């Protein structure tokens, strides 16, 4: 399967614990995005990378959230000291950049976080 | 800031009925507009897009026309099928930006 893959698909944790999600983009894509989606809402932008550089971060991304893409391939999203309000679906997407940006994002199936 | 407003669902239709899902946007400049679809148990996928005023995006029998004068990008299909049951998201990408701004989504339920 050459689509965007995310792991784990579902994480249940207790308030105050740290969690980390991993995203593997489509191999030739050099842009990678993280979104958060809560029930009944559309995806909200969190951050995006071009290769290993983090080029934009949303104000939604508090100090407890950190994202990395160390080698320009897979990315991790870590949430420290989780709160119940962090319960959501975390979506990863990727897109190619070959000088002609089509605007299309390719999404993974998401990682669902439940904070008890 | 940029935003997208789409009609609340669920929209419930019988097979072969005509579908319209309304979407309006607020943005400066000339955004690109998208419809994404999320089928049960799957990730979001692009359905169609339009990058400038009066462009019509189309795919799988769905169409949407970029109307700058009404800041709208309504999704239409002439005859829906049960397999079209999904959640549809309208989205925009502002000029000079990479991120997509999504609406809240509209669930479509099509019965046989």
mmCIF file of N, CA, C and O in Angstrom, chain B residues 41-82:
data_model
loop_
_atom_site.group_PDB
_atom_site.id
_atom_site.type_symbol
_atom_site.label_atom_id
_atom_site.label_comp_id
_atom_site.label_asym_id
_atom_site.label_seq_id
_atom_site.Cartn_x
_atom_site.Cartn_y
_atom_site.Cartn_z
ATOM 1 N N UNK B 41 -14.981 4.692 7.291
ATOM 2 C CA UNK B 41 -13.786 3.909 7.536
ATOM 3 C C UNK B 41 -12.591 4.267 6.681
ATOM 4 O O UNK B 41 -11.567 3.561 6.725
ATOM 5 N N UNK B 42 -12.688 5.347 5.910
ATOM 6 C CA UNK B 42 -11.587 5.727 5.024
ATOM 7 C C UNK B 42 -11.117 7.141 5.325
ATOM 8 O O UNK B 42 -11.777 7.917 6.004
ATOM 9 N N UNK B 43 -9.952 7.483 4.802
ATOM 10 C CA UNK B 43 -9.444 8.842 4.941
ATOM 11 C C UNK B 43 -10.097 9.783 3.947
ATOM 12 O O UNK B 43 -10.728 9.361 2.987
ATOM 13 N N UNK B 44 -9.928 11.077 4.195
ATOM 14 C CA UNK B 44 -10.459 12.076 3.266
ATOM 15 C C UNK B 44 -9.757 11.940 1.919
ATOM 16 O O UNK B 44 -8.553 11.697 1.844
ATOM 17 N N UNK B 45 -10.532 12.140 0.867
ATOM 18 C CA UNK B 45 -9.933 12.122 -0.458
ATOM 19 C C UNK B 45 -10.535 13.239 -1.293
ATOM 20 O O UNK B 45 -11.710 13.592 -1.127
ATOM 21 N N UNK B 46 -9.712 13.763 -2.180
ATOM 22 C CA UNK B 46 -10.169 14.858 -3.022
ATOM 23 C C UNK B 46 -11.245 14.374 -3.980
ATOM 24 O O UNK B 46 -11.090 13.356 -4.651
ATOM 25 N N UNK B 47 -12.346 15.125 -4.049
ATOM 26 C CA UNK B 47 -13.408 14.813 -4.992
ATOM 27 C C UNK B 47 -13.276 15.688 -6.244
ATOM 28 O O UNK B 47 -13.288 15.203 -7.362
ATOM 29 N N UNK B 48 -13.137 16.991 -6.039
ATOM 30 C CA UNK B 48 -12.952 17.899 -7.162
ATOM 31 C C UNK B 48 -12.407 19.220 -6.651
ATOM 32 O O UNK B 48 -12.415 19.492 -5.453
ATOM 33 N N UNK B 49 -11.935 20.052 -7.596
ATOM 34 C CA UNK B 49 -11.378 21.336 -7.206
ATOM 35 C C UNK B 49 -11.572 22.350 -8.319
ATOM 36 O O UNK B 49 -11.858 21.989 -9.472
ATOM 37 N N UNK B 50 -11.413 23.625 -7.951
ATOM 38 C CA UNK B 50 -11.424 24.716 -8.921
ATOM 39 C C UNK B 50 -10.465 25.782 -8.427
ATOM 40 O O UNK B 50 -10.437 26.086 -7.230
ATOM 41 N N UNK B 51 -9.679 26.325 -9.316
ATOM 42 C CA UNK B 51 -8.617 27.227 -8.882
ATOM 43 C C UNK B 51 -8.858 28.688 -9.231
ATOM 44 O O UNK B 51 -8.145 29.562 -8.751
ATOM 45 N N UNK B 52 -9.853 28.977 -10.074
ATOM 46 C CA UNK B 52 -10.136 30.384 -10.364
ATOM 47 C C UNK B 52 -11.614 30.561 -10.658
ATOM 48 O O UNK B 52 -12.341 29.597 -10.928
ATOM 49 N N UNK B 53 -12.027 31.799 -10.617
ATOM 50 C CA UNK B 53 -13.438 32.138 -10.793
ATOM 51 C C UNK B 53 -13.983 31.571 -12.101
ATOM 52 O O UNK B 53 -13.311 31.582 -13.124
ATOM 53 N N UNK B 54 -15.208 31.048 -12.000
ATOM 54 C CA UNK B 54 -15.962 30.456 -13.106
ATOM 55 C C UNK B 54 -15.466 29.078 -13.527
ATOM 56 O O UNK B 54 -16.078 28.456 -14.396
ATOM 57 N N UNK B 55 -14.391 28.595 -12.913
ATOM 58 C CA UNK B 55 -13.964 27.221 -13.169
ATOM 59 C C UNK B 55 -15.016 26.253 -12.654
ATOM 60 O O UNK B 55 -15.628 26.491 -11.602
ATOM 61 N N UNK B 56 -15.204 25.157 -13.363
ATOM 62 C CA UNK B 56 -16.083 24.086 -12.887
ATOM 63 C C UNK B 56 -15.230 22.859 -12.638
ATOM 64 O O UNK B 56 -14.533 22.382 -13.547
ATOM 65 N N UNK B 57 -15.283 22.358 -11.405
ATOM 66 C CA UNK B 57 -14.639 21.094 -11.096
ATOM 67 C C UNK B 57 -15.651 19.974 -11.244
ATOM 68 O O UNK B 57 -16.840 20.159 -10.945
ATOM 69 N N UNK B 58 -15.205 18.804 -11.698
ATOM 70 C CA UNK B 58 -16.130 17.694 -11.847
ATOM 71 C C UNK B 58 -15.397 16.376 -11.674
ATOM 72 O O UNK B 58 -14.217 16.249 -12.013
ATOM 73 N N UNK B 59 -16.130 15.404 -11.131
ATOM 74 C CA UNK B 59 -15.556 14.074 -10.912
ATOM 75 C C UNK B 59 -16.668 13.156 -10.453
ATOM 76 O O UNK B 59 -17.498 13.532 -9.606
ATOM 77 N N UNK B 60 -16.720 11.955 -10.973
ATOM 78 C CA UNK B 60 -17.672 10.919 -10.545
ATOM 79 C C UNK B 60 -19.116 11.407 -10.608
ATOM 80 O O UNK B 60 -19.954 10.984 -9.801
ATOM 81 N N UNK B 61 -19.428 12.281 -11.535
ATOM 82 C CA UNK B 61 -20.790 12.784 -11.671
ATOM 83 C C UNK B 61 -21.090 13.994 -10.807
ATOM 84 O O UNK B 61 -22.154 14.600 -10.926
ATOM 85 N N UNK B 62 -20.175 14.353 -9.926
ATOM 86 C CA UNK B 62 -20.317 15.551 -9.087
ATOM 87 C C UNK B 62 -19.737 16.757 -9.823
ATOM 88 O O UNK B 62 -18.763 16.633 -10.556
ATOM 89 N N UNK B 63 -20.339 17.918 -9.559
ATOM 90 C CA UNK B 63 -19.847 19.165 -10.150
ATOM 91 C C UNK B 63 -19.935 20.279 -9.124
ATOM 92 O O UNK B 63 -20.802 20.258 -8.245
ATOM 93 N N UNK B 64 -19.050 21.258 -9.268
ATOM 94 C CA UNK B 64 -19.139 22.478 -8.471
ATOM 95 C C UNK B 64 -18.504 23.600 -9.273
ATOM 96 O O UNK B 64 -17.456 23.404 -9.901
ATOM 97 N N UNK B 65 -19.129 24.779 -9.251
ATOM 98 C CA UNK B 65 -18.630 25.924 -9.994
ATOM 99 C C UNK B 65 -18.192 27.022 -9.037
ATOM 100 O O UNK B 65 -18.925 27.381 -8.106
ATOM 101 N N UNK B 66 -17.010 27.544 -9.254
ATOM 102 C CA UNK B 66 -16.411 28.605 -8.442
ATOM 103 C C UNK B 66 -17.092 29.927 -8.817
ATOM 104 O O UNK B 66 -16.865 30.473 -9.896
ATOM 105 N N UNK B 67 -17.930 30.435 -7.922
ATOM 106 C CA UNK B 67 -18.651 31.685 -8.148
ATOM 107 C C UNK B 67 -18.101 32.766 -7.246
ATOM 108 O O UNK B 67 -18.409 32.804 -6.050
ATOM 109 N N UNK B 68 -17.295 33.638 -7.815
ATOM 110 C CA UNK B 68 -16.672 34.665 -6.981
ATOM 111 C C UNK B 68 -17.692 35.722 -6.557
ATOM 112 O O UNK B 68 -17.623 36.272 -5.464
ATOM 113 N N UNK B 69 -18.668 35.989 -7.422
ATOM 114 C CA UNK B 69 -19.625 37.054 -7.105
ATOM 115 C C UNK B 69 -20.504 36.702 -5.921
ATOM 116 O O UNK B 69 -20.954 37.582 -5.194
ATOM 117 N N UNK B 70 -20.719 35.396 -5.723
ATOM 118 C CA UNK B 70 -21.528 34.958 -4.574
ATOM 119 C C UNK B 70 -20.670 34.241 -3.539
ATOM 120 O O UNK B 70 -21.200 33.719 -2.552
ATOM 121 N N UNK B 71 -19.370 34.209 -3.735
ATOM 122 C CA UNK B 71 -18.406 33.482 -2.875
ATOM 123 C C UNK B 71 -18.945 32.107 -2.528
ATOM 124 O O UNK B 71 -19.040 31.719 -1.348
ATOM 125 N N UNK B 72 -19.295 31.342 -3.556
ATOM 126 C CA UNK B 72 -19.890 30.028 -3.326
ATOM 127 C C UNK B 72 -19.221 28.956 -4.181
ATOM 128 O O UNK B 72 -18.571 29.252 -5.199
ATOM 129 N N UNK B 73 -19.392 27.717 -3.741
ATOM 130 C CA UNK B 73 -18.831 26.556 -4.455
ATOM 131 C C UNK B 73 -19.738 25.370 -4.116
ATOM 132 O O UNK B 73 -19.339 24.411 -3.479
ATOM 133 N N UNK B 74 -20.965 25.430 -4.555
ATOM 134 C CA UNK B 74 -21.969 24.423 -4.209
ATOM 135 C C UNK B 74 -21.714 23.119 -4.960
ATOM 136 O O UNK B 74 -21.450 23.132 -6.172
ATOM 137 N N UNK B 75 -21.881 22.021 -4.257
ATOM 138 C CA UNK B 75 -21.670 20.691 -4.834
ATOM 139 C C UNK B 75 -23.002 20.152 -5.341
ATOM 140 O O UNK B 75 -24.005 20.209 -4.624
ATOM 141 N N UNK B 76 -23.008 19.602 -6.562
ATOM 142 C CA UNK B 76 -24.233 19.068 -7.143
ATOM 143 C C UNK B 76 -23.969 17.723 -7.797
ATOM 144 O O UNK B 76 -22.872 17.460 -8.284
ATOM 145 N N UNK B 77 -25.014 16.897 -7.788
ATOM 146 C CA UNK B 77 -24.988 15.661 -8.552
ATOM 147 C C UNK B 77 -26.410 15.372 -9.004
ATOM 148 O O UNK B 77 -27.349 15.470 -8.212
ATOM 149 N N UNK B 78 -26.543 14.991 -10.244
ATOM 150 C CA UNK B 78 -27.867 14.833 -10.819
ATOM 151 C C UNK B 78 -28.625 13.624 -10.320
ATOM 152 O O UNK B 78 -29.860 13.644 -10.234
ATOM 153 N N UNK B 79 -27.910 12.559 -9.972
ATOM 154 C CA UNK B 79 -28.580 11.321 -9.585
ATOM 155 C C UNK B 79 -27.668 10.570 -8.609
ATOM 156 O O UNK B 79 -26.683 9.947 -9.023
ATOM 157 N N UNK B 80 -28.011 10.646 -7.342
ATOM 158 C CA UNK B 80 -27.124 10.049 -6.329
ATOM 159 C C UNK B 80 -27.351 8.543 -6.233
ATOM 160 O O UNK B 80 -28.437 8.031 -6.558
ATOM 161 N N UNK B 81 -26.322 7.860 -5.765
ATOM 162 C CA UNK B 81 -26.371 6.418 -5.550
ATOM 163 C C UNK B 81 -26.127 6.122 -4.076
ATOM 164 O O UNK B 81 -25.556 6.958 -3.357
ATOM 165 N N UNK B 82 -26.514 4.932 -3.668
ATOM 166 C CA UNK B 82 -26.279 4.536 -2.277
ATOM 167 C C UNK B 82 -24.799 4.653 -1.934
ATOM 168 O O UNK B 82 -24.431 5.055 -0.823
#
